[in-house]
PDB file of C-alpha atoms in Angstrom:
ATOM      1  CA  MET L   1      -1.002  55.703   8.615  1.00 42.00           C
ATOM      2  CA  THR L   2       1.758  52.738   8.546  1.00 39.00           C
ATOM      3  CA  SER L   3       3.138  50.344  11.106  1.00 39.00           C
ATOM      4  CA  ASP L   4       6.849  49.694  11.680  1.00 39.00           C
ATOM      5  CA  HIS L   5       6.682  47.082   9.072  1.00 40.00           C
ATOM      6  CA  GLY L   6       5.399  49.535   6.481  1.00 37.00           C
ATOM      7  CA  THR L   7       1.774  47.905   6.169  1.00 36.00           C
ATOM      8  CA  ALA L   8      -1.128  49.897   6.557  1.00 37.00           C
ATOM      9  CA  VAL L   9      -3.120  50.511   9.607  1.00 38.00           C
ATOM     10  CA  LEU L  10      -6.422  51.636   9.472  1.00 43.00           C
ATOM     11  CA  ARG L  11      -8.037  53.951  12.186  1.00 52.00           C
ATOM     12  CA  SER L  12     -11.127  52.576  13.493  1.00 61.00           C
ATOM     13  CA  PRO L  13     -13.790  54.657  11.856  1.00 70.00           C
ATOM     14  CA  ALA L  14     -15.857  57.046  14.003  1.00 74.00           C
ATOM     15  CA  PRO L  15     -19.349  55.507  15.087  1.00 82.00           C
ATOM     16  CA  PRO L  16     -22.704  57.053  13.527  1.00 88.00           C
ATOM     17  CA  GLY L  17     -23.742  60.068  15.175  1.00 89.00           C
ATOM     18  CA  ARG L  18     -27.267  61.388  15.996  1.00 92.00           C
ATOM     19  CA  LEU L  19     -27.928  62.890  12.617  1.00 95.00           C
ATOM     20  CA  ASP L  20     -27.365  59.460  11.002  1.00 95.00           C
ATOM     21  CA  HIS L  21     -29.704  57.799  13.473  1.00 96.00           C
ATOM     22  CA  VAL L  22     -32.300  60.567  12.850  1.00 97.00           C
ATOM     23  CA  ALA L  23     -31.795  60.091   8.691  1.00 97.00           C
ATOM     24  CA  ALA L  24     -32.038  56.288   9.228  1.00 96.00           C
ATOM     25  CA  TRP L  25     -35.434  56.568  11.083  1.00 96.00           C
ATOM     26  CA  VAL L  26     -36.576  59.426   8.422  1.00 97.00           C
ATOM     27  CA  ALA L  27     -35.759  56.964   5.407  1.00 96.00           C
ATOM     28  CA  ALA L  28     -37.339  53.678   6.903  1.00 94.00           C
ATOM     29  CA  LEU L  29     -40.581  55.767   7.910  1.00 95.00           C
ATOM     30  CA  ALA L  30     -40.730  57.245   4.575  1.00 95.00           C
ATOM     31  CA  CYS L  31     -41.077  53.765   3.214  1.00 94.00           C
ATOM     32  CA  LEU L  32     -44.197  53.091   4.932  1.00 93.00           C
ATOM     33  CA  PRO L  33     -46.831  54.791   2.921  1.00 92.00           C
ATOM     34  CA  TYR L  34     -45.619  53.248  -0.405  1.00 93.00           C
ATOM     35  CA  LEU L  35     -45.262  49.852   1.243  1.00 93.00           C
ATOM     36  CA  THR L  36     -48.828  50.183   2.626  1.00 93.00           C
ATOM     37  CA  LEU L  37     -50.306  51.465  -0.617  1.00 92.00           C
ATOM     38  CA  LYS L  38     -48.618  48.787  -2.640  1.00 90.00           C
ATOM     39  CA  THR L  39     -49.440  45.772  -0.537  1.00 90.00           C
ATOM     40  CA  LEU L  40     -53.041  46.784  -0.627  1.00 89.00           C
ATOM     41  CA  TRP L  41     -52.931  46.726  -4.293  1.00 86.00           C
ATOM     42  CA  VAL L  42     -51.333  43.244  -4.168  1.00 84.00           C
ATOM     43  CA  ALA L  43     -54.140  42.060  -1.985  1.00 85.00           C
ATOM     44  CA  GLY L  44     -56.574  43.255  -4.341  1.00 82.00           C
ATOM     45  CA  SER L  45     -57.542  46.656  -3.281  1.00 86.00           C
ATOM     46  CA  SER L  46     -58.089  49.482  -5.751  1.00 87.00           C
ATOM     47  CA  LEU L  47     -57.506  52.354  -3.387  1.00 91.00           C
ATOM     48  CA  GLY L  48     -56.311  55.323  -5.466  1.00 91.00           C
ATOM     49  CA  ILE L  49     -57.000  53.602  -8.706  1.00 88.00           C
ATOM     50  CA  PRO L  50     -60.131  55.193 -10.819  1.00 89.00           C
ATOM     51  CA  PRO L  51     -62.387  52.893 -12.268  1.00 86.00           C
ATOM     52  CA  ASP L  52     -61.643  53.542 -15.574  1.00 83.00           C
ATOM     53  CA  SER L  53     -57.562  53.449 -15.158  1.00 82.00           C
ATOM     54  CA  PRO L  54     -55.797  50.980 -17.562  1.00 75.00           C
ATOM     55  CA  LEU L  55     -54.239  49.716 -14.298  1.00 76.00           C
ATOM     56  CA  LEU L  56     -57.076  47.649 -13.754  1.00 76.00           C
ATOM     57  CA  ASP L  57     -57.328  46.033 -17.356  1.00 70.00           C
ATOM     58  CA  HIS L  58     -54.565  43.381 -16.251  1.00 61.00           C
ATOM     59  CA  THR L  59     -55.090  42.486 -12.779  1.00 64.00           C
ATOM     60  CA  LEU L  60     -52.533  39.481 -12.551  1.00 73.00           C
ATOM     61  CA  ALA L  61     -49.883  41.669 -14.237  1.00 70.00           C
ATOM     62  CA  LEU L  62     -50.489  44.434 -11.765  1.00 73.00           C
ATOM     63  CA  ARG L  63     -50.186  42.485  -8.549  1.00 77.00           C
ATOM     64  CA  LEU L  64     -46.988  41.044  -9.891  1.00 80.00           C
ATOM     65  CA  ALA L  65     -45.674  44.473 -10.721  1.00 80.00           C
ATOM     66  CA  ASN L  66     -46.608  45.630  -7.220  1.00 81.00           C
ATOM     67  CA  ALA L  67     -45.171  42.585  -5.463  1.00 86.00           C
ATOM     68  CA  GLY L  68     -41.697  43.368  -7.200  1.00 87.00           C
ATOM     69  CA  THR L  69     -42.022  46.858  -6.284  1.00 88.00           C
ATOM     70  CA  VAL L  70     -42.827  45.998  -2.515  1.00 88.00           C
ATOM     71  CA  VAL L  71     -39.516  44.081  -2.499  1.00 90.00           C
ATOM     72  CA  MET L  72     -37.644  46.947  -3.898  1.00 89.00           C
ATOM     73  CA  ASP L  73     -38.832  49.446  -1.754  1.00 88.00           C
ATOM     74  CA  GLY L  74     -38.454  46.892   1.335  1.00 88.00           C
ATOM     75  CA  ALA L  75     -34.760  46.622   0.429  1.00 91.00           C
ATOM     76  CA  VAL L  76     -34.295  50.390   1.166  1.00 92.00           C
ATOM     77  CA  ILE L  77     -34.791  49.447   4.999  1.00 92.00           C
ATOM     78  CA  VAL L  78     -32.080  46.680   4.672  1.00 93.00           C
ATOM     79  CA  LEU L  79     -29.955  49.266   3.044  1.00 94.00           C
ATOM     80  CA  VAL L  80     -30.474  51.769   5.877  1.00 95.00           C
ATOM     81  CA  LEU L  81     -29.236  49.163   8.210  1.00 94.00           C
ATOM     82  CA  LEU L  82     -26.039  48.523   5.974  1.00 94.00           C
ATOM     83  CA  LEU L  83     -25.277  52.381   6.342  1.00 95.00           C
ATOM     84  CA  ILE L  84     -26.024  52.654   9.898  1.00 95.00           C
ATOM     85  CA  ARG L  85     -24.890  49.414  11.777  1.00 93.00           C
ATOM     86  CA  PRO L  86     -21.241  48.594  12.557  1.00 91.00           C
ATOM     87  CA  TRP L  87     -21.232  45.382  10.770  1.00 92.00           C
ATOM     88  CA  GLY L  88     -22.202  47.715   7.559  1.00 92.00           C
ATOM     89  CA  LEU L  89     -18.384  48.757   7.386  1.00 91.00           C
ATOM     90  CA  ARG L  90     -17.541  45.148   6.729  1.00 90.00           C
ATOM     91  CA  ALA L  91     -19.872  44.329   4.082  1.00 91.00           C
ATOM     92  CA  PRO L  92     -18.750  43.692   0.561  1.00 90.00           C
ATOM     93  CA  TRP L  93     -18.277  47.088  -1.333  1.00 85.00           C
ATOM     94  CA  TRP L  94     -20.784  45.569  -4.384  1.00 86.00           C
ATOM     95  CA  LEU L  95     -23.494  44.757  -1.598  1.00 89.00           C
ATOM     96  CA  LEU L  96     -23.505  48.349  -0.572  1.00 90.00           C
ATOM     97  CA  LEU L  97     -22.424  50.475  -3.611  1.00 91.00           C
ATOM     98  CA  VAL L  98     -24.560  48.762  -6.295  1.00 92.00           C
ATOM     99  CA  PRO L  99     -27.879  49.210  -4.251  1.00 93.00           C
ATOM    100  CA  VAL L 100     -27.146  52.555  -3.564  1.00 95.00           C
ATOM    101  CA  TRP L 101     -26.473  53.537  -7.119  1.00 95.00           C
ATOM    102  CA  ILE L 102     -29.588  51.814  -8.132  1.00 94.00           C
ATOM    103  CA  ALA L 103     -31.613  53.498  -5.582  1.00 94.00           C
ATOM    104  CA  THR L 104     -30.126  57.094  -6.491  1.00 94.00           C
ATOM    105  CA  GLY L 105     -30.545  56.220 -10.212  1.00 96.00           C
ATOM    106  CA  LEU L 106     -34.029  55.572  -9.521  1.00 95.00           C
ATOM    107  CA  LEU L 107     -35.079  58.357  -7.113  1.00 95.00           C
ATOM    108  CA  LEU L 108     -33.178  61.247  -9.019  1.00 96.00           C
ATOM    109  CA  PRO L 109     -35.476  62.038 -11.740  1.00 96.00           C
ATOM    110  CA  ILE L 110     -38.338  62.056  -9.417  1.00 96.00           C
ATOM    111  CA  VAL L 111     -36.388  64.575  -6.906  1.00 96.00           C
ATOM    112  CA  LEU L 112     -36.175  66.636 -10.025  1.00 95.00           C
ATOM    113  CA  GLY L 113     -39.290  66.041 -12.040  1.00 95.00           C
ATOM    114  CA  TYR L 114     -42.249  65.683  -9.504  1.00 95.00           C
ATOM    115  CA  PRO L 115     -41.780  69.240  -7.949  1.00 95.00           C
ATOM    116  CA  ALA L 116     -41.525  70.626 -11.402  1.00 94.00           C
ATOM    117  CA  GLN L 117     -44.528  69.025 -12.473  1.00 92.00           C
ATOM    118  CA  LEU L 118     -46.384  70.502  -9.169  1.00 92.00           C
ATOM    119  CA  VAL L 119     -44.960  74.101 -10.126  1.00 92.00           C
ATOM    120  CA  ALA L 120     -46.319  73.519 -13.815  1.00 89.00           C
ATOM    121  CA  GLY L 121     -49.646  72.446 -12.209  1.00 85.00           C
ATOM    122  CA  ALA L 122     -49.878  75.343  -9.898  1.00 87.00           C
ATOM    123  CA  LEU L 123     -49.209  77.676 -12.888  1.00 87.00           C
ATOM    124  CA  GLY L 124     -52.131  75.915 -14.839  1.00 77.00           C
ATOM    125  CA  ALA L 125     -49.714  74.276 -17.371  1.00 70.00           C
ATOM    126  CA  GLY L 126     -50.473  70.647 -16.431  1.00 57.00           C
ATOM    127  CA  SER L 127     -51.770  68.079 -14.057  1.00 51.00           C
ATOM    128  CA  SER L 128     -49.486  65.530 -12.409  1.00 47.00           C
ATOM    129  CA  GLY L 129     -50.527  61.847 -13.177  1.00 46.00           C
ATOM    130  CA  SER L 130     -52.546  62.348 -16.250  1.00 43.00           C
ATOM    131  CA  THR L 131     -52.077  63.269 -19.651  1.00 41.00           C
ATOM    132  CA  SER L 132     -54.328  65.307 -22.132  1.00 41.00           C
ATOM    133  CA  GLY L 133     -57.370  63.365 -23.166  1.00 44.00           C
ATOM    134  CA  ALA L 134     -56.297  60.148 -21.609  1.00 50.00           C
ATOM    135  CA  GLU L 135     -58.094  58.036 -19.083  1.00 54.00           C
ATOM    136  CA  PRO L 136     -56.807  58.804 -15.552  1.00 66.00           C
ATOM    137  CA  PHE L 137     -53.972  56.550 -14.533  1.00 78.00           C
ATOM    138  CA  LEU L 138     -54.074  57.082 -10.678  1.00 87.00           C
ATOM    139  CA  ASP L 139     -55.660  59.504  -8.382  1.00 90.00           C
ATOM    140  CA  ASN L 140     -53.619  62.625  -7.816  1.00 87.00           C
ATOM    141  CA  TRP L 141     -52.959  62.061  -3.924  1.00 92.00           C
ATOM    142  CA  VAL L 142     -51.224  58.782  -4.872  1.00 93.00           C
ATOM    143  CA  PHE L 143     -48.596  60.549  -6.605  1.00 91.00           C
ATOM    144  CA  ALA L 144     -48.292  63.148  -3.783  1.00 92.00           C
ATOM    145  CA  VAL L 145     -48.029  60.456  -1.252  1.00 93.00           C
ATOM    146  CA  VAL L 146     -45.753  57.945  -3.103  1.00 93.00           C
ATOM    147  CA  TYR L 147     -43.428  60.737  -4.696  1.00 95.00           C
ATOM    148  CA  GLY L 148     -43.534  62.601  -1.561  1.00 95.00           C
ATOM    149  CA  GLY L 149     -42.205  59.749   0.127  1.00 95.00           C
ATOM    150  CA  PHE L 150     -39.416  58.930  -2.348  1.00 95.00           C
ATOM    151  CA  ILE L 151     -38.374  62.527  -2.274  1.00 97.00           C
ATOM    152  CA  VAL L 152     -37.699  62.168   1.759  1.00 97.00           C
ATOM    153  CA  GLN L 153     -36.108  58.766   1.192  1.00 96.00           C
ATOM    154  CA  ALA L 154     -33.453  60.311  -1.488  1.00 96.00           C
ATOM    155  CA  LEU L 155     -32.724  63.026   1.167  1.00 97.00           C
ATOM    156  CA  ALA L 156     -32.137  60.705   3.955  1.00 97.00           C
ATOM    157  CA  LEU L 157     -30.365  57.973   2.091  1.00 96.00           C
ATOM    158  CA  THR L 158     -28.202  60.759   0.496  1.00 96.00           C
ATOM    159  CA  THR L 159     -27.350  61.986   3.996  1.00 96.00           C
ATOM    160  CA  LEU L 160     -26.508  58.559   5.095  1.00 96.00           C
ATOM    161  CA  PHE L 161     -24.548  57.461   2.225  1.00 96.00           C
ATOM    162  CA  VAL L 162     -22.217  60.625   2.451  1.00 94.00           C
ATOM    163  CA  ARG L 163     -21.654  60.122   5.995  1.00 94.00           C
ATOM    164  CA  TYR L 164     -21.132  56.282   5.375  1.00 95.00           C
ATOM    165  CA  VAL L 165     -18.328  57.078   2.664  1.00 92.00           C
ATOM    166  CA  ARG L 166     -16.435  59.456   4.953  1.00 90.00           C
ATOM    167  CA  ARG L 167     -16.240  56.918   7.829  1.00 91.00           C
ATOM    168  CA  ARG L 168     -15.211  53.912   5.493  1.00 89.00           C
ATOM    169  CA  TRP L 169     -13.455  55.530   2.654  1.00 87.00           C
ATOM    170  CA  THR L 170     -12.035  58.534   4.112  1.00 83.00           C
ATOM    171  CA  GLY L 171     -11.066  61.271   1.420  1.00 80.00           C
ATOM    172  CA  VAL L 172     -12.088  59.212  -1.523  1.00 84.00           C
ATOM    173  CA  ALA L 173     -13.871  62.495  -3.078  1.00 85.00           C
ATOM    174  CA  ARG L 174     -11.516  65.100  -1.675  1.00 86.00           C
ATOM    175  CA  GLY L 175      -9.031  67.320  -3.530  1.00 87.00           C
ATOM    176  CA  PRO L 176      -8.672  68.861  -6.854  1.00 90.00           C
ATOM    177  CA  LEU L 177      -9.728  66.768  -9.964  1.00 87.00           C
ATOM    178  CA  GLY L 178      -6.431  67.448 -11.494  1.00 81.00           C
ATOM    179  CA  GLU L 179      -4.763  65.274  -8.939  1.00 79.00           C
ATOM    180  CA  ALA L 180      -7.181  62.297  -9.049  1.00 71.00           C
ATOM    181  CA  PRO L 181      -5.904  59.184 -10.821  1.00 61.00           C
ATOM    182  CA  SER L 182      -7.550  58.088 -14.016  1.00 55.00           C
ATOM    183  CA  GLY L 183     -10.044  55.094 -13.316  1.00 51.00           C
ATOM    184  CA  GLY L 184      -7.977  51.807 -14.136  1.00 51.00           C
ATOM    185  CA  SER L 185      -6.306  51.639 -17.522  1.00 54.00           C
ATOM    186  CA  ARG L 186      -6.244  55.168 -19.119  1.00 60.00           C
ATOM    187  CA  GLY L 187      -6.829  53.465 -22.555  1.00 68.00           C
ATOM    188  CA  THR L 188      -9.980  51.461 -21.266  1.00 76.00           C
ATOM    189  CA  SER L 189     -11.415  54.704 -19.563  1.00 76.00           C
ATOM    190  CA  GLY L 190     -10.696  56.507 -22.920  1.00 82.00           C
ATOM    191  CA  TRP L 191     -12.382  54.206 -25.063  1.00 82.00           C
ATOM    192  CA  LEU L 192     -15.517  54.022 -22.755  1.00 84.00           C
ATOM    193  CA  THR L 193     -15.620  57.710 -22.725  1.00 86.00           C
ATOM    194  CA  ALA L 194     -15.449  57.872 -26.535  1.00 89.00           C
ATOM    195  CA  GLY L 195     -18.572  55.157 -26.649  1.00 88.00           C
ATOM    196  CA  ALA L 196     -20.466  57.500 -24.190  1.00 89.00           C
ATOM    197  CA  LEU L 197     -19.712  60.501 -26.272  1.00 90.00           C
ATOM    198  CA  ALA L 198     -20.621  58.883 -29.335  1.00 92.00           C
ATOM    199  CA  LEU L 199     -23.998  57.143 -28.423  1.00 94.00           C
ATOM    200  CA  THR L 200     -25.345  60.193 -26.564  1.00 96.00           C
ATOM    201  CA  PRO L 201     -26.126  62.644 -29.128  1.00 96.00           C
ATOM    202  CA  PHE L 202     -29.193  60.304 -30.565  1.00 96.00           C
ATOM    203  CA  PRO L 203     -31.098  59.828 -27.304  1.00 97.00           C
ATOM    204  CA  LEU L 204     -30.172  63.304 -26.060  1.00 97.00           C
ATOM    205  CA  ALA L 205     -31.814  64.877 -28.936  1.00 97.00           C
ATOM    206  CA  LEU L 206     -35.078  62.938 -28.919  1.00 96.00           C
ATOM    207  CA  GLN L 207     -35.201  63.655 -25.024  1.00 97.00           C
ATOM    208  CA  LEU L 208     -34.879  67.452 -25.556  1.00 96.00           C
ATOM    209  CA  ALA L 209     -37.365  67.272 -28.642  1.00 96.00           C
ATOM    210  CA  TRP L 210     -39.888  65.624 -26.458  1.00 95.00           C
ATOM    211  CA  ALA L 211     -39.185  68.077 -23.836  1.00 95.00           C
ATOM    212  CA  ALA L 212     -39.765  70.868 -26.172  1.00 93.00           C
ATOM    213  CA  GLY L 213     -43.096  69.292 -27.242  1.00 91.00           C
ATOM    214  CA  SER L 214     -42.280  67.191 -30.288  1.00 92.00           C
ATOM    215  CA  SER L 215     -44.434  63.998 -30.755  1.00 90.00           C
ATOM    216  CA  ALA L 216     -41.667  61.995 -32.941  1.00 89.00           C
ATOM    217  CA  GLY L 217     -42.285  58.374 -32.019  1.00 86.00           C
ATOM    218  CA  LEU L 218     -44.822  58.827 -29.589  1.00 87.00           C
ATOM    219  CA  ASP L 219     -48.506  58.050 -29.749  1.00 81.00           C
ATOM    220  CA  GLY L 220     -49.331  61.958 -29.739  1.00 78.00           C
ATOM    221  CA  PRO L 221     -48.508  65.179 -28.075  1.00 78.00           C
ATOM    222  CA  GLY L 222     -47.167  64.634 -24.682  1.00 79.00           C
ATOM    223  CA  SER L 223     -48.444  66.564 -21.830  1.00 87.00           C
ATOM    224  CA  VAL L 224     -46.703  69.030 -19.796  1.00 91.00           C
ATOM    225  CA  ASP L 225     -45.891  66.277 -17.432  1.00 91.00           C
ATOM    226  CA  SER L 226     -44.524  63.922 -19.643  1.00 92.00           C
ATOM    227  CA  ARG L 227     -42.093  66.865 -21.196  1.00 94.00           C
ATOM    228  CA  VAL L 228     -41.122  67.513 -17.446  1.00 95.00           C
ATOM    229  CA  VAL L 229     -40.206  63.731 -17.339  1.00 95.00           C
ATOM    230  CA  ALA L 230     -38.191  63.667 -20.944  1.00 96.00           C
ATOM    231  CA  ALA L 231     -36.135  66.985 -19.555  1.00 96.00           C
ATOM    232  CA  THR L 232     -35.118  65.057 -16.364  1.00 97.00           C
ATOM    233  CA  HIS L 233     -33.796  62.110 -18.647  1.00 97.00           C
ATOM    234  CA  ALA L 234     -31.824  64.538 -20.852  1.00 97.00           C
ATOM    235  CA  CYS L 235     -30.642  65.936 -17.689  1.00 97.00           C
ATOM    236  CA  SER L 236     -29.358  62.602 -16.421  1.00 97.00           C
ATOM    237  CA  LEU L 237     -27.590  61.834 -19.874  1.00 97.00           C
ATOM    238  CA  LEU L 238     -25.600  65.128 -19.478  1.00 97.00           C
ATOM    239  CA  LEU L 239     -24.763  64.224 -15.965  1.00 97.00           C
ATOM    240  CA  ALA L 240     -23.578  60.947 -17.197  1.00 96.00           C
ATOM    241  CA  VAL L 241     -21.380  62.112 -19.972  1.00 95.00           C
ATOM    242  CA  ALA L 242     -20.113  65.288 -18.211  1.00 95.00           C
ATOM    243  CA  GLY L 243     -19.200  63.300 -15.038  1.00 94.00           C
ATOM    244  CA  THR L 244     -17.523  60.646 -17.239  1.00 93.00           C
ATOM    245  CA  LEU L 245     -15.425  63.051 -18.995  1.00 92.00           C
ATOM    246  CA  GLY L 246     -14.298  64.735 -15.907  1.00 91.00           C
ATOM    247  CA  LEU L 247     -13.298  61.384 -14.380  1.00 89.00           C
ATOM    248  CA  THR L 248     -11.493  60.250 -17.457  1.00 87.00           C
ATOM    249  CA  TRP L 249      -9.508  63.427 -18.421  1.00 85.00           C
ATOM    250  CA  ARG L 250      -9.334  65.248 -15.282  1.00 84.00           C
ATOM    251  CA  ARG L 251     -10.502  68.624 -16.550  1.00 81.00           C
ATOM    252  CA  PRO L 252     -10.841  71.229 -15.299  1.00 86.00           C
ATOM    253  CA  ARG L 253      -7.974  70.435 -12.913  1.00 87.00           C
ATOM    254  CA  ARG L 254      -8.945  72.718 -10.397  1.00 90.00           C
ATOM    255  CA  LEU L 255     -12.548  71.610  -9.952  1.00 93.00           C
ATOM    256  CA  PRO L 256     -13.261  69.629  -7.105  1.00 93.00           C
ATOM    257  CA  LEU L 257     -13.333  65.711  -7.766  1.00 93.00           C
ATOM    258  CA  ALA L 258     -16.835  65.750  -5.884  1.00 93.00           C
ATOM    259  CA  VAL L 259     -18.255  67.405  -8.851  1.00 95.00           C
ATOM    260  CA  PRO L 260     -17.548  65.055 -11.587  1.00 94.00           C
ATOM    261  CA  LEU L 261     -17.906  62.174  -9.397  1.00 94.00           C
ATOM    262  CA  THR L 262     -21.378  63.137  -8.254  1.00 96.00           C
ATOM    263  CA  ALA L 263     -22.236  63.782 -11.638  1.00 97.00           C
ATOM    264  CA  ALA L 264     -21.298  60.541 -12.998  1.00 96.00           C
ATOM    265  CA  TRP L 265     -22.715  58.573  -9.975  1.00 97.00           C
ATOM    266  CA  LEU L 266     -26.172  60.316 -10.307  1.00 97.00           C
ATOM    267  CA  GLY L 267     -26.170  60.263 -14.161  1.00 97.00           C
ATOM    268  CA  SER L 268     -25.143  56.980 -14.939  1.00 97.00           C
ATOM    269  CA  GLY L 269     -27.452  55.494 -12.231  1.00 97.00           C
ATOM    270  CA  ALA L 270     -30.527  57.529 -13.468  1.00 97.00           C
ATOM    271  CA  THR L 271     -29.732  56.754 -17.147  1.00 97.00           C
ATOM    272  CA  LEU L 272     -29.399  53.064 -17.008  1.00 97.00           C
ATOM    273  CA  CYS L 273     -32.011  52.147 -14.313  1.00 96.00           C
ATOM    274  CA  TRP L 274     -34.772  54.456 -15.989  1.00 96.00           C
ATOM    275  CA  ALA L 275     -33.784  53.094 -19.413  1.00 96.00           C
ATOM    276  CA  LEU L 276     -34.391  49.613 -18.346  1.00 95.00           C
ATOM    277  CA  TRP L 277     -37.584  50.260 -16.537  1.00 91.00           C
ATOM    278  CA  MET L 278     -39.022  51.696 -19.587  1.00 91.00           C
ATOM    279  CA  LEU L 279     -37.350  49.077 -22.100  1.00 91.00           C
ATOM    280  CA  LEU L 280     -38.461  46.228 -19.918  1.00 86.00           C
ATOM    281  CA  PRO L 281     -42.278  46.263 -20.805  1.00 82.00           C
ATOM    282  CA  MET L 282     -41.305  46.826 -24.413  1.00 85.00           C
ATOM    283  CA  VAL L 283     -39.073  43.994 -24.876  1.00 84.00           C
ATOM    284  CA  THR L 284     -41.513  41.646 -22.820  1.00 76.00           C
ATOM    285  CA  GLY L 285     -44.695  42.962 -24.682  1.00 72.00           C
ATOM    286  CA  ALA L 286     -46.136  44.292 -21.436  1.00 66.00           C
ATOM    287  CA  ALA L 287     -46.472  47.646 -23.083  1.00 65.00           C
ATOM    288  CA  GLY L 288     -48.721  46.476 -25.904  1.00 63.00           C
ATOM    289  CA  ASP L 289     -48.222  46.665 -29.649  1.00 62.00           C
ATOM    290  CA  GLN L 290     -48.187  50.484 -29.919  1.00 65.00           C
ATOM    291  CA  THR L 291     -44.512  51.021 -28.940  1.00 77.00           C
ATOM    292  CA  SER L 292     -42.620  52.523 -31.950  1.00 86.00           C
ATOM    293  CA  ALA L 293     -39.184  51.542 -33.288  1.00 89.00           C
ATOM    294  CA  LEU L 294     -37.997  54.919 -32.469  1.00 93.00           C
ATOM    295  CA  LEU L 295     -38.862  54.910 -28.739  1.00 92.00           C
ATOM    296  CA  LEU L 296     -37.517  51.340 -28.500  1.00 92.00           C
ATOM    297  CA  LEU L 297     -34.258  52.363 -30.125  1.00 94.00           C
ATOM    298  CA  VAL L 298     -34.044  55.630 -27.647  1.00 95.00           C
ATOM    299  CA  HIS L 299     -34.238  53.477 -24.542  1.00 95.00           C
ATOM    300  CA  ALA L 300     -32.109  50.763 -25.808  1.00 95.00           C
ATOM    301  CA  VAL L 301     -29.297  53.576 -26.564  1.00 96.00           C
ATOM    302  CA  ARG L 302     -29.991  55.138 -23.171  1.00 97.00           C
ATOM    303  CA  THR L 303     -29.356  51.835 -21.655  1.00 96.00           C
ATOM    304  CA  LEU L 304     -25.889  51.458 -23.491  1.00 95.00           C
ATOM    305  CA  VAL L 305     -24.693  54.877 -22.294  1.00 96.00           C
ATOM    306  CA  GLY L 306     -25.756  54.246 -18.512  1.00 96.00           C
ATOM    307  CA  ALA L 307     -24.014  51.022 -18.830  1.00 95.00           C
ATOM    308  CA  VAL L 308     -20.741  52.619 -20.366  1.00 93.00           C
ATOM    309  CA  ALA L 309     -20.587  55.471 -17.963  1.00 94.00           C
ATOM    310  CA  GLY L 310     -21.193  53.124 -14.831  1.00 94.00           C
ATOM    311  CA  VAL L 311     -18.302  50.848 -16.038  1.00 92.00           C
ATOM    312  CA  ALA L 312     -16.136  53.879 -16.229  1.00 90.00           C
ATOM    313  CA  LEU L 313     -17.377  55.137 -12.788  1.00 92.00           C
ATOM    314  CA  VAL L 314     -16.496  51.423 -11.418  1.00 89.00           C
ATOM    315  CA  LEU L 315     -12.810  51.747 -12.953  1.00 86.00           C
ATOM    316  CA  PHE L 316     -12.311  55.051 -11.375  1.00 87.00           C
ATOM    317  CA  LEU L 317     -13.638  54.194  -7.785  1.00 85.00           C
ATOM    318  CA  ARG L 318     -11.349  51.029  -7.636  1.00 80.00           C
ATOM    319  CA  THR L 319      -8.387  53.090  -8.036  1.00 76.00           C
ATOM    320  CA  ARG L 320      -9.569  56.029  -5.799  1.00 75.00           C
ATOM    321  CA  THR L 321     -10.560  53.933  -3.090  1.00 68.00           C
ATOM    322  CA  GLY L 322      -7.362  51.973  -3.263  1.00 61.00           C
ATOM    323  CA  GLN L 323      -5.410  55.256  -2.899  1.00 57.00           C
ATOM    324  CA  ALA L 324      -7.776  56.432  -0.111  1.00 53.00           C
ATOM    325  CA  GLY L 325      -6.732  53.397   2.239  1.00 48.00           C
ATOM    326  CA  ALA L 326     -10.096  51.685   2.088  1.00 40.00           C
ATOM    327  CA  ALA L 327     -10.563  48.575   4.202  1.00 38.00           C
ATOM    328  CA  GLU L 328     -10.834  46.611   1.129  1.00 41.00           C
ATOM    329  CA  SER L 329     -10.202  47.181  -2.798  1.00 42.00           C
ATOM    330  CA  VAL L 330     -13.512  48.247  -4.748  1.00 44.00           C
TER     331      VAL L 330
END
């Protein structure tokens, strides 16, 4: 829509509906079990932690880590306000998209992996929260409460975010892939895609091998639960590369744009965030001195793949949101 002078005139977005408000309350309430449990641990409680758990070996480190995760989960409530309140539509793009991208990246492997672990446990193939022959990490009910809350958060935040995008950036994910613009400079996007393709085979091969039961680079044979985790990380890598390829080369042309856009968003976020989450304790020494060079290298390369795919996604979104008539350039 344009004015008589040819300048863009933006329609006022529709206000959030009942579904938005319900999803906002669900997302906020789903944070409470995790926040409560973590706050108790910061205060010194050992609720849900077995007496012989390695989590009790370093009390100060445990409290600092728990305090950090309390802040992270508390930020979900702030994010909910951004997605539901009118002033959230005027917030800078990065203040919204970056936290949502991180949140979806951290939650995706849990949404995919935890139900699979439960199925494996029900079939007698594994037990959530433990590994064969290892000391118990946490009581099983803790995983049910925490991961159950995370899954509810993920579903509620996804609902809020999709509806927010439709209000603020109308049509950004509509149409066939062949009609979408290439993100930024075609040369830059092409190089980024080539880099992701070149880096992916090494960590993907190791994640698939671990999912199949290999112990290469590990302390010993992984449990069924750890194999499920490796499989989810392999899926994240595949999503990141497939989505980046689609957005850069716009093939197949008749594929809905939302498909590669969603794959690139989820895959890049999950790959980068979880690789960094695993890499940080290794490079700081918090993981001990038993980390193998192969394991360190896998997570480092996964970090690069996620970062490259994330940059390619940003380049695409800058162009796409501009064409969709966004209130600001992303």
